[in-house]
Amino acid sequence: MTKKTNTVSLVLQIIVAGILVYPAYMKLSSHPDEVDLFTSLKMEPLGRYLVGFAEMAAVILVLIPGTVVAGALLAACIMTAAILGHVFSFGFAGALGMFAMLAFVCLGASLGILYLRRENIPGLR
């Protein structure tokens, strides 16, 4: 990777980590809004904890140089599921629209990382 590509990847990694750390904290700290959301999905509490730990794992992985690709892939999968949840269940009204927008930004940043680091993805060489 060139220095410019590495810098762009680092900025995208910080964006992904910055976006994911807050919802992970909210889920793992049993914030009432998250409890209500996962109760409505009939996934409370196990689903909330699994998603929260997956988000926190993505934050950690995307910030460690040797695991950036794994973290970006995990973040992209989580954000794809979040976007599908907004499309088919939650909707986009009010604050949910902001969370959906952040999911799109995080997905785009994750895909950007994967593109910039595509030579590090096993099977694509």
PDB file of N, CA and C in Angstrom, residues 1-18 62-65 68-69 109-110 112-117:
ATOM      1  N   MET A   1       0.836  -1.183   0.000  1.00  0.00           N
ATOM      2  CA  MET A   1       0.000   0.000   0.000  1.00  0.00           C
ATOM      3  C   MET A   1       0.880   1.246   0.000  1.00  0.00           C
ATOM      4  N   THR A   2       0.471   2.228  -0.749  1.00  0.00           N
ATOM      5  CA  THR A   2       1.190   3.492  -0.754  1.00  0.00           C
ATOM      6  C   THR A   2       0.870   4.269   0.518  1.00  0.00           C
ATOM      7  N   LYS A   3       1.653   5.297   0.763  1.00  0.00           N
ATOM      8  CA  LYS A   3       1.425   6.104   1.965  1.00  0.00           C
ATOM      9  C   LYS A   3       0.049   6.767   1.919  1.00  0.00           C
ATOM     10  N   LYS A   4      -0.351   7.250   0.744  1.00  0.00           N
ATOM     11  CA  LYS A   4      -1.658   7.901   0.599  1.00  0.00           C
ATOM     12  C   LYS A   4      -2.790   6.902   0.854  1.00  0.00           C
ATOM     13  N   THR A   5      -2.676   5.716   0.272  1.00  0.00           N
ATOM     14  CA  THR A   5      -3.691   4.678   0.455  1.00  0.00           C
ATOM     15  C   THR A   5      -3.784   4.269   1.924  1.00  0.00           C
ATOM     16  N   ASN A   6      -2.624   4.152   2.561  1.00  0.00           N
ATOM     17  CA  ASN A   6      -2.592   3.783   3.972  1.00  0.00           C
ATOM     18  C   ASN A   6      -3.265   4.853   4.835  1.00  0.00           C
ATOM     19  N   THR A   7      -3.040   6.121   4.496  1.00  0.00           N
ATOM     20  CA  THR A   7      -3.659   7.219   5.242  1.00  0.00           C
ATOM     21  C   THR A   7      -5.175   7.215   5.071  1.00  0.00           C
ATOM     22  N   VAL A   8      -5.631   7.011   3.838  1.00  0.00           N
ATOM     23  CA  VAL A   8      -7.078   6.957   3.583  1.00  0.00           C
ATOM     24  C   VAL A   8      -7.699   5.789   4.342  1.00  0.00           C
ATOM     25  N   SER A   9      -7.018   4.642   4.326  1.00  0.00           N
ATOM     26  CA  SER A   9      -7.518   3.478   5.059  1.00  0.00           C
ATOM     27  C   SER A   9      -7.604   3.779   6.552  1.00  0.00           C
ATOM     28  N   LEU A  10      -6.596   4.433   7.099  1.00  0.00           N
ATOM     29  CA  LEU A  10      -6.600   4.761   8.525  1.00  0.00           C
ATOM     30  C   LEU A  10      -7.765   5.684   8.880  1.00  0.00           C
ATOM     31  N   VAL A  11      -8.029   6.669   8.036  1.00  0.00           N
ATOM     32  CA  VAL A  11      -9.168   7.569   8.275  1.00  0.00           C
ATOM     33  C   VAL A  11     -10.477   6.778   8.256  1.00  0.00           C
ATOM     34  N   LEU A  12     -10.620   5.876   7.277  1.00  0.00           N
ATOM     35  CA  LEU A  12     -11.833   5.051   7.196  1.00  0.00           C
ATOM     36  C   LEU A  12     -11.959   4.133   8.411  1.00  0.00           C
ATOM     37  N   GLN A  13     -10.839   3.590   8.882  1.00  0.00           N
ATOM     38  CA  GLN A  13     -10.852   2.735  10.064  1.00  0.00           C
ATOM     39  C   GLN A  13     -11.339   3.513  11.289  1.00  0.00           C
ATOM     40  N   ILE A  14     -10.883   4.743  11.433  1.00  0.00           N
ATOM     41  CA  ILE A  14     -11.304   5.573  12.564  1.00  0.00           C
ATOM     42  C   ILE A  14     -12.794   5.897  12.459  1.00  0.00           C
ATOM     43  N   ILE A  15     -13.271   6.133  11.243  1.00  0.00           N
ATOM     44  CA  ILE A  15     -14.703   6.397  11.042  1.00  0.00           C
ATOM     45  C   ILE A  15     -15.531   5.185  11.463  1.00  0.00           C
ATOM     46  N   VAL A  16     -15.127   3.998  11.003  1.00  0.00           N
ATOM     47  CA  VAL A  16     -15.858   2.769  11.351  1.00  0.00           C
ATOM     48  C   VAL A  16     -15.864   2.563  12.865  1.00  0.00           C
ATOM     49  N   ALA A  17     -14.697   2.675  13.489  1.00  0.00           N
ATOM     50  CA  ALA A  17     -14.615   2.476  14.939  1.00  0.00           C
ATOM     51  C   ALA A  17     -15.435   3.528  15.681  1.00  0.00           C
ATOM     52  N   GLY A  18     -15.354   4.763  15.228  1.00  0.00           N
ATOM     53  CA  GLY A  18     -16.093   5.841  15.881  1.00  0.00           C
ATOM     54  C   GLY A  18     -17.593   5.669  15.796  1.00  0.00           C
ATOM     55  N   VAL A  62     -10.801  -3.601  13.698  1.00  0.00           N
ATOM     56  CA  VAL A  62     -10.523  -2.616  12.653  1.00  0.00           C
ATOM     57  C   VAL A  62      -9.393  -1.663  13.075  1.00  0.00           C
ATOM     58  N   LEU A  63      -9.068  -1.622  14.358  1.00  0.00           N
ATOM     59  CA  LEU A  63      -7.997  -0.745  14.839  1.00  0.00           C
ATOM     60  C   LEU A  63      -6.653  -1.448  15.013  1.00  0.00           C
ATOM     61  N   ILE A  64      -6.618  -2.766  14.913  1.00  0.00           N
ATOM     62  CA  ILE A  64      -5.370  -3.526  15.034  1.00  0.00           C
ATOM     63  C   ILE A  64      -4.842  -3.788  13.625  1.00  0.00           C
ATOM     64  N   PRO A  65      -3.599  -3.369  13.329  1.00  0.00           N
ATOM     65  CA  PRO A  65      -3.092  -3.453  11.954  1.00  0.00           C
ATOM     66  C   PRO A  65      -3.230  -4.827  11.285  1.00  0.00           C
ATOM     67  N   VAL A  68      -7.287  -5.650  10.370  1.00  0.00           N
ATOM     68  CA  VAL A  68      -8.141  -4.601   9.797  1.00  0.00           C
ATOM     69  C   VAL A  68      -9.162  -5.185   8.826  1.00  0.00           C
ATOM     70  N   VAL A  69      -8.717  -6.100   7.958  1.00  0.00           N
ATOM     71  CA  VAL A  69      -9.621  -6.677   6.958  1.00  0.00           C
ATOM     72  C   VAL A  69     -10.745  -7.453   7.638  1.00  0.00           C
ATOM     73  N   ALA A 109     -17.642   3.060   4.534  1.00  0.00           N
ATOM     74  CA  ALA A 109     -16.264   3.114   5.027  1.00  0.00           C
ATOM     75  C   ALA A 109     -15.668   1.712   5.124  1.00  0.00           C
ATOM     76  N   SER A 110     -16.459   0.745   5.572  1.00  0.00           N
ATOM     77  CA  SER A 110     -15.984  -0.642   5.669  1.00  0.00           C
ATOM     78  C   SER A 110     -15.647  -1.200   4.292  1.00  0.00           C
ATOM     79  N   GLY A 112     -14.869   0.568   1.720  1.00  0.00           N
ATOM     80  CA  GLY A 112     -13.682   1.299   1.276  1.00  0.00           C
ATOM     81  C   GLY A 112     -12.406   0.680   1.819  1.00  0.00           C
ATOM     82  N   ILE A 113     -12.413   0.304   3.085  1.00  0.00           N
ATOM     83  CA  ILE A 113     -11.252  -0.362   3.692  1.00  0.00           C
ATOM     84  C   ILE A 113     -10.970  -1.674   2.967  1.00  0.00           C
ATOM     85  N   LEU A 114     -12.024  -2.457   2.738  1.00  0.00           N
ATOM     86  CA  LEU A 114     -11.843  -3.738   2.053  1.00  0.00           C
ATOM     87  C   LEU A 114     -11.281  -3.540   0.652  1.00  0.00           C
ATOM     88  N   TYR A 115     -11.736  -2.503  -0.045  1.00  0.00           N
ATOM     89  CA  TYR A 115     -11.216  -2.231  -1.388  1.00  0.00           C
ATOM     90  C   TYR A 115      -9.742  -1.825  -1.321  1.00  0.00           C
ATOM     91  N   LEU A 116      -9.406  -0.924  -0.413  1.00  0.00           N
ATOM     92  CA  LEU A 116      -8.026  -0.448  -0.313  1.00  0.00           C
ATOM     93  C   LEU A 116      -7.069  -1.550   0.136  1.00  0.00           C
ATOM     94  N   ARG A 117      -7.563  -2.496   0.903  1.00  0.00           N
ATOM     95  CA  ARG A 117      -6.722  -3.580   1.422  1.00  0.00           C
ATOM     96  C   ARG A 117      -7.040  -4.920   0.755  1.00  0.00           C
TER      97      ARG A 117
END
